[in-house]
Amino acid sequence: MTWDAYYRGDGVVRQDVRLPAPPPWRTFPREPVAGVFQPPEGLVSAVNAALVLRRPLLITGGPGMGKSTVIEQVAAELSLGQVLLWHITSRSTLKDALYSYDALGRIHAHRLQQEKARSGERAAAEDDIASFLHLGPLGTALLPSPRPRALLIDEIDKADLDLPGDLLDTLERGEYHIDELLREGQDSVHVRMWGTRDKHLVEGGRVRCTEFPFIVMTSNGEQELPPPFLRRCVRFTMPKPTAALVREVVRRHLGLDVPESGTLAELVDEFVRRVAAGEIVAIDQLLGTLHLLDGPGRDGLAETERNRLVTLLMKDLSGA
């Protein structure tokens, strides 16, 4: 199969075009990446320090360097279960991460119940507040558990300036309360957990962890975080990749041993040089480029087309 066997831009309809198999990291459902992640020097010690001290691990580094992949490998190796995900935006709040309460939905359900009663229809049972409460990723991570849960707080540096400070008390105390349950005097309520249909019994409107979760927070370094917040974290900065590390990453992800010379070796060396010079280029850009140049259709690529693809796929992420 050659490169021009796919889209040709000539407007001719072809019914029998078959695309090649996707790269391993673009296969769905997603394959676990725990077995292929290559931690850089020093990261294993940082993870173990965070585990032993029961502190969040804050990992800083450029995009595409594997910051969010760390927790998947730790959760797999230590059997911590599904990784809970809290992806931060400028609108993220602590309460949303703890739990959500659909007050409007409950009011609507109550009105429907009253209308049915007035029309003589058989009314449903009394509305249950638990039906309108859902724990968020952080709220689920802090539930009592015989083993720590794993929580990824992704891109903490994109948060509103107040969010890191709001997190301090919850992470220090390992507990929180659900205002709506306290206000209504609900003693025992089964509340749905994040990412599952399972429910957990919340008593007295308060949640207290028994095992502090393993929390990884990632940062691209776009915003300075306050010292009181940093003091409560184990901090690790992803090092600039070396040629040896990149070659090992390529081998694990693509099953490809990059030769010491040639086009592929030049691409690896150029990637390392650009990152060292401060350019923002992600490792998955390099992996995609190598997959194309060494994968299906490579024999159908002219040199000008290969150069065009390299330029297209290896653009600096700081630009348009």
Short mmCIF file of C-alpha atoms in Angstrom, two decimals:
data_model
loop_
_atom_site.label_atom_id
_atom_site.label_comp_id
_atom_site.label_asym_id
_atom_site.label_seq_id
_atom_site.Cartn_x
_atom_site.Cartn_y
_atom_site.Cartn_z
CA MET A 1 0.00 0.00 0.00
CA THR A 2 1.50 3.33 -1.06
CA TRP A 3 0.83 6.80 0.34
CA ASP A 4 -1.30 7.92 -2.65
CA ALA A 5 -3.72 5.03 -2.15
CA TYR A 6 -5.81 7.14 0.27
CA TYR A 7 -7.14 10.64 -0.38
CA ARG A 8 -5.92 12.01 -3.74
CA GLY A 9 -7.85 15.26 -4.11
CA ASP A 10 -9.12 14.38 -7.61
CA GLY A 11 -12.82 14.09 -6.74
CA VAL A 12 -13.03 10.46 -7.86
CA VAL A 13 -15.21 8.27 -5.61
CA ARG A 14 -13.49 5.09 -4.44
CA GLN A 15 -15.40 2.48 -2.47
CA ASP A 16 -12.55 0.12 -1.67
CA VAL A 17 -10.06 2.41 0.08
CA ARG A 18 -8.84 0.85 3.31
CA LEU A 19 -6.90 2.91 5.79
CA PRO A 20 -3.99 1.29 7.61
CA ALA A 21 -4.17 0.38 11.28
CA PRO A 22 -3.97 3.45 13.54
CA PRO A 23 -0.99 4.20 15.76
CA PRO A 24 -1.13 2.29 19.07
CA TRP A 25 -2.05 5.43 21.04
CA ARG A 26 -4.99 6.22 18.69
CA THR A 27 -6.69 2.84 19.00
CA PHE A 28 -10.14 2.93 20.63
CA PRO A 29 -11.20 1.92 23.17
CA ARG A 30 -7.89 3.29 24.46
CA GLU A 31 -5.25 0.78 25.33
CA PRO A 32 -3.67 1.20 28.79
CA VAL A 33 -0.45 3.21 28.58
CA ALA A 34 0.95 2.04 31.91
CA GLY A 35 3.17 -0.55 30.27
CA VAL A 36 4.80 1.81 27.77
CA PHE A 37 5.38 4.95 29.87
CA GLN A 38 9.07 5.61 30.54
CA PRO A 39 9.55 7.71 33.71
CA PRO A 40 12.48 10.15 33.53
CA GLU A 41 15.23 10.11 36.14
CA GLY A 42 14.01 11.23 39.54
CA LEU A 43 10.29 10.73 38.94
CA VAL A 44 10.12 7.34 40.65
CA SER A 45 11.60 8.84 43.83
CA ALA A 46 9.13 11.75 43.70
CA VAL A 47 6.17 9.37 43.31
CA ASN A 48 7.29 7.23 46.24
CA ALA A 49 7.86 10.31 48.41
CA ALA A 50 4.31 11.50 47.67
CA LEU A 51 2.90 8.05 48.42
CA VAL A 52 4.71 7.72 51.76
CA LEU A 53 4.06 11.31 52.88
CA ARG A 54 0.43 11.22 51.72
CA ARG A 55 0.99 14.46 49.83
CA PRO A 56 -0.12 15.51 46.33
CA LEU A 57 2.53 15.22 43.62
CA LEU A 58 2.81 18.38 41.50
CA ILE A 59 4.48 17.69 38.13
CA THR A 60 5.52 20.66 36.00
CA GLY A 61 6.65 20.44 32.39
CA GLY A 62 5.79 21.18 28.79
CA PRO A 63 2.81 19.66 26.98
CA GLY A 64 3.05 16.09 25.77
CA MET A 65 5.86 15.08 28.15
CA GLY A 66 3.84 12.37 29.92
CA LYS A 67 2.83 14.33 33.04
CA SER A 68 -0.71 12.99 33.09
CA THR A 69 0.41 9.47 32.18
CA VAL A 70 2.34 8.99 35.42
CA ILE A 71 -0.74 8.38 37.51
CA GLU A 72 -2.05 5.69 35.15
CA GLN A 73 1.15 3.72 35.61
CA VAL A 74 1.12 4.17 39.40
CA ALA A 75 -2.56 3.20 39.65
CA ALA A 76 -1.94 0.09 37.52
CA GLU A 77 1.16 -1.03 39.43
CA LEU A 78 -0.40 -0.47 42.87
CA SER A 79 -3.94 -1.63 41.98
CA LEU A 80 -5.54 1.68 42.96
CA GLY A 81 -8.48 1.26 40.60
CA GLN A 82 -9.89 3.67 38.04
CA VAL A 83 -8.09 7.01 37.82
CA LEU A 84 -10.46 9.86 38.72
CA LEU A 85 -10.00 12.94 36.51
CA TRP A 86 -10.53 16.59 37.33
CA HIS A 87 -9.58 18.67 34.30
CA ILE A 88 -9.09 22.28 35.37
CA THR A 89 -10.38 25.31 33.47
CA SER A 90 -10.62 28.96 34.46
CA ARG A 91 -14.20 28.25 35.59
CA SER A 92 -13.39 25.28 37.84
CA THR A 93 -14.45 25.55 41.47
CA LEU A 94 -13.75 23.44 44.52
CA LYS A 95 -17.42 22.70 45.09
CA ASP A 96 -17.88 21.33 41.58
CA ALA A 97 -15.00 18.94 42.17
CA LEU A 98 -16.51 17.79 45.48
CA TYR A 99 -20.14 17.35 44.46
CA SER A 100 -22.96 18.81 42.39
CA TYR A 101 -26.57 19.38 43.45
CA ASP A 102 -29.26 19.78 40.81
CA ALA A 103 -31.61 22.12 42.67
CA LEU A 104 -33.61 23.03 39.55
CA GLY A 105 -34.07 19.40 38.63
CA ARG A 106 -35.39 18.65 42.10
CA ILE A 107 -37.82 21.58 41.96
CA HIS A 108 -39.07 20.42 38.58
CA ALA A 109 -39.54 16.85 39.85
CA HIS A 110 -41.44 18.16 42.89
CA ARG A 111 -43.77 20.22 40.67
CA LEU A 112 -44.49 17.21 38.45
CA GLN A 113 -45.30 15.22 41.54
CA GLN A 114 -47.76 17.89 42.72
CA GLU A 115 -49.42 18.10 39.30
CA LYS A 116 -49.94 14.36 39.22
CA ALA A 117 -51.44 14.45 42.69
CA ARG A 118 -53.89 17.21 41.69
CA SER A 119 -54.95 15.36 38.53
CA GLY A 120 -55.64 12.22 40.50
CA GLU A 121 -52.78 10.28 39.02
CA ARG A 122 -50.84 7.99 41.26
CA ALA A 123 -48.09 10.16 42.69
CA ALA A 124 -44.54 9.00 42.83
CA ALA A 125 -42.76 8.53 46.10
CA GLU A 126 -41.41 11.58 47.93
CA ASP A 127 -38.55 13.16 46.00
CA ASP A 128 -35.20 11.89 47.26
CA ILE A 129 -32.35 14.40 47.49
CA ALA A 130 -29.90 11.61 46.68
CA SER A 131 -31.32 11.49 43.14
CA PHE A 132 -30.06 15.02 42.58
CA LEU A 133 -26.66 14.74 44.23
CA HIS A 134 -23.53 13.48 42.44
CA LEU A 135 -20.05 13.38 43.86
CA GLY A 136 -17.30 14.94 41.75
CA PRO A 137 -13.83 13.47 41.16
CA LEU A 138 -12.26 15.03 44.29
CA GLY A 139 -15.35 14.22 46.36
CA THR A 140 -15.15 10.59 45.26
CA ALA A 141 -11.39 10.41 45.88
CA LEU A 142 -11.93 11.43 49.52
CA LEU A 143 -14.53 8.75 50.28
CA PRO A 144 -13.56 6.23 52.97
CA SER A 145 -11.66 3.38 51.35
CA PRO A 146 -9.34 0.53 52.45
CA ARG A 147 -6.87 1.65 49.76
CA PRO A 148 -6.04 5.08 48.36
CA ARG A 149 -7.89 6.15 45.27
CA ALA A 150 -6.00 7.79 42.39
CA LEU A 151 -6.92 11.32 41.31
CA LEU A 152 -5.49 13.38 38.44
CA ILE A 153 -5.93 17.16 38.74
CA ASP A 154 -4.89 18.16 35.24
CA GLU A 155 -3.48 21.61 34.40
CA ILE A 156 -3.86 23.20 37.83
CA ASP A 157 -2.10 26.31 36.51
CA LYS A 158 -5.14 27.11 34.35
CA ALA A 159 -7.32 27.60 37.44
CA ASP A 160 -8.68 30.84 38.79
CA LEU A 161 -6.17 32.43 41.17
CA ASP A 162 -8.30 31.54 44.21
CA LEU A 163 -8.68 27.81 43.51
CA PRO A 164 -5.29 26.59 44.83
CA GLY A 165 -5.98 28.43 48.10
CA ASP A 166 -9.50 26.98 48.28
CA LEU A 167 -8.04 23.49 47.93
CA LEU A 168 -5.68 23.83 50.90
CA ASP A 169 -8.10 23.12 53.74
CA THR A 170 -9.77 20.18 51.99
CA LEU A 171 -6.45 18.52 51.14
CA GLU A 172 -5.07 19.12 54.64
CA ARG A 173 -8.10 17.78 56.50
CA GLY A 174 -9.04 15.08 53.99
CA GLU A 175 -12.72 15.78 54.51
CA TYR A 176 -15.63 17.95 53.40
CA HIS A 177 -19.33 18.36 54.07
CA ILE A 178 -22.36 18.47 51.79
CA ASP A 179 -24.30 21.61 52.71
CA GLU A 180 -27.63 20.39 51.35
CA LEU A 181 -27.58 17.25 53.50
CA LEU A 182 -26.63 19.19 56.61
CA ARG A 183 -29.37 21.75 55.96
CA GLU A 184 -32.07 19.12 55.57
CA GLY A 185 -30.82 16.98 58.44
CA GLN A 186 -30.28 13.93 56.23
CA ASP A 187 -28.41 11.40 58.37
CA SER A 188 -27.81 8.56 55.89
CA VAL A 189 -27.91 9.05 52.13
CA HIS A 190 -26.52 6.93 49.33
CA VAL A 191 -24.85 9.31 46.86
CA ARG A 192 -23.64 8.41 43.36
CA MET A 193 -19.88 8.40 42.89
CA TRP A 194 -18.03 10.05 40.00
CA GLY A 195 -17.64 8.01 36.81
CA THR A 196 -19.78 5.07 37.93
CA ARG A 197 -23.32 4.04 38.81
CA ASP A 198 -22.15 2.90 42.22
CA LYS A 199 -23.29 4.78 45.31
CA HIS A 200 -21.67 5.40 48.66
CA LEU A 201 -23.36 5.90 52.02
CA VAL A 202 -22.78 9.43 53.33
CA GLU A 203 -23.65 9.79 56.99
CA GLY A 204 -24.34 13.07 58.74
CA GLY A 205 -23.64 15.05 55.58
CA ARG A 206 -19.86 14.67 56.04
CA VAL A 207 -17.22 12.74 54.10
CA ARG A 208 -13.90 11.84 55.72
CA CYS A 209 -11.22 9.84 53.94
CA THR A 210 -9.59 6.91 55.71
CA GLU A 211 -6.74 6.65 53.17
CA PHE A 212 -5.56 9.90 51.62
CA PRO A 213 -5.80 9.54 47.83
CA PHE A 214 -2.77 9.50 45.58
CA ILE A 215 -3.11 12.84 43.80
CA VAL A 216 -1.11 13.96 40.81
CA MET A 217 -1.45 17.59 39.76
CA THR A 218 0.02 18.69 36.45
CA SER A 219 1.14 22.17 35.46
CA ASN A 220 2.51 23.66 32.25
CA GLY A 221 4.11 26.41 34.31
CA GLU A 222 1.82 29.09 32.86
CA GLN A 223 0.92 30.51 36.28
CA GLU A 224 2.76 30.82 39.57
CA LEU A 225 1.15 28.89 42.38
CA PRO A 226 1.08 30.33 45.94
CA PRO A 227 3.82 29.19 48.38
CA PRO A 228 1.35 27.80 50.99
CA PHE A 229 -0.02 25.54 48.27
CA LEU A 230 3.41 24.48 47.02
CA ARG A 231 4.53 23.71 50.59
CA ARG A 232 1.91 20.99 50.81
CA CYS A 233 3.03 19.26 47.62
CA VAL A 234 5.90 17.08 46.54
CA ARG A 235 7.16 18.93 43.45
CA PHE A 236 8.85 17.48 40.39
CA THR A 237 9.86 19.21 37.17
CA MET A 238 10.06 17.04 34.07
CA PRO A 239 13.64 17.22 32.77
CA LYS A 240 14.51 18.07 29.20
CA PRO A 241 14.49 14.79 27.25
CA THR A 242 17.76 13.21 26.24
CA ALA A 243 18.31 11.34 22.99
CA ALA A 244 18.57 8.07 24.93
CA LEU A 245 15.26 8.66 26.72
CA VAL A 246 13.49 9.61 23.50
CA ARG A 247 14.79 6.51 21.74
CA GLU A 248 13.45 4.35 24.58
CA VAL A 249 10.05 6.10 24.41
CA VAL A 250 9.95 5.46 20.65
CA ARG A 251 10.85 1.81 21.18
CA ARG A 252 8.12 1.32 23.78
CA HIS A 253 5.37 3.10 21.85
CA LEU A 254 6.19 2.09 18.29
CA GLY A 255 8.32 -1.02 18.72
CA LEU A 256 10.88 0.82 16.62
CA ASP A 257 14.60 0.82 17.27
CA VAL A 258 15.85 4.13 15.91
CA PRO A 259 19.16 3.57 14.08
CA GLU A 260 22.26 5.58 14.94
CA SER A 261 22.12 7.47 11.64
CA GLY A 262 19.65 8.28 8.93
CA THR A 263 16.40 10.27 8.71
CA LEU A 264 14.78 8.87 11.87
CA ALA A 265 17.91 9.46 13.96
CA GLU A 266 18.12 13.01 12.65
CA LEU A 267 14.51 13.64 13.65
CA VAL A 268 15.16 12.41 17.20
CA ASP A 269 18.29 14.55 17.54
CA GLU A 270 16.51 17.59 16.13
CA PHE A 271 13.61 17.11 18.56
CA VAL A 272 16.00 16.96 21.54
CA ARG A 273 17.83 20.06 20.30
CA ARG A 274 14.64 22.08 19.84
CA VAL A 275 13.29 21.20 23.29
CA ALA A 276 16.64 22.05 24.89
CA ALA A 277 16.53 25.42 23.10
CA GLY A 278 13.17 26.22 24.69
CA GLU A 279 10.81 25.40 21.84
CA ILE A 280 7.51 23.78 22.80
CA VAL A 281 7.40 20.50 20.93
CA ALA A 282 5.64 17.43 22.32
CA ILE A 283 6.87 13.87 22.25
CA ASP A 284 3.64 12.69 20.64
CA GLN A 285 4.36 14.98 17.68
CA LEU A 286 7.62 13.12 17.17
CA LEU A 287 5.93 9.74 17.60
CA GLY A 288 3.31 10.63 14.98
CA THR A 289 5.99 11.79 12.56
CA LEU A 290 8.07 8.65 13.01
CA HIS A 291 4.97 6.49 12.63
CA LEU A 292 4.22 8.08 9.26
CA LEU A 293 7.77 8.01 7.99
CA ASP A 294 8.38 4.42 9.03
CA GLY A 295 4.84 3.08 8.70
CA PRO A 296 2.43 2.12 5.90
CA GLY A 297 2.99 3.95 2.65
CA ARG A 298 6.50 5.13 3.45
CA ASP A 299 7.78 3.75 0.15
CA GLY A 300 5.31 5.98 -1.70
CA LEU A 301 6.63 9.19 -0.14
CA ALA A 302 8.84 11.42 -2.24
CA GLU A 303 11.50 13.41 -0.41
CA THR A 304 9.59 16.67 -0.86
CA GLU A 305 6.46 15.08 0.64
CA ARG A 306 8.42 13.68 3.57
CA ASN A 307 9.87 17.11 4.30
CA ARG A 308 6.43 18.67 4.04
CA LEU A 309 5.03 16.17 6.57
CA VAL A 310 7.87 16.77 9.01
CA THR A 311 7.28 20.52 8.85
CA LEU A 312 3.53 20.03 9.26
CA LEU A 313 3.69 17.69 12.24
CA MET A 314 6.63 19.15 14.14
CA LYS A 315 5.43 22.73 14.47
CA ASP A 316 6.28 24.65 17.64
CA LEU A 317 3.16 24.56 19.86
CA SER A 318 3.67 28.14 21.01
CA GLY A 319 2.72 29.44 17.57
CA ALA A 320 -0.38 29.26 15.41
#
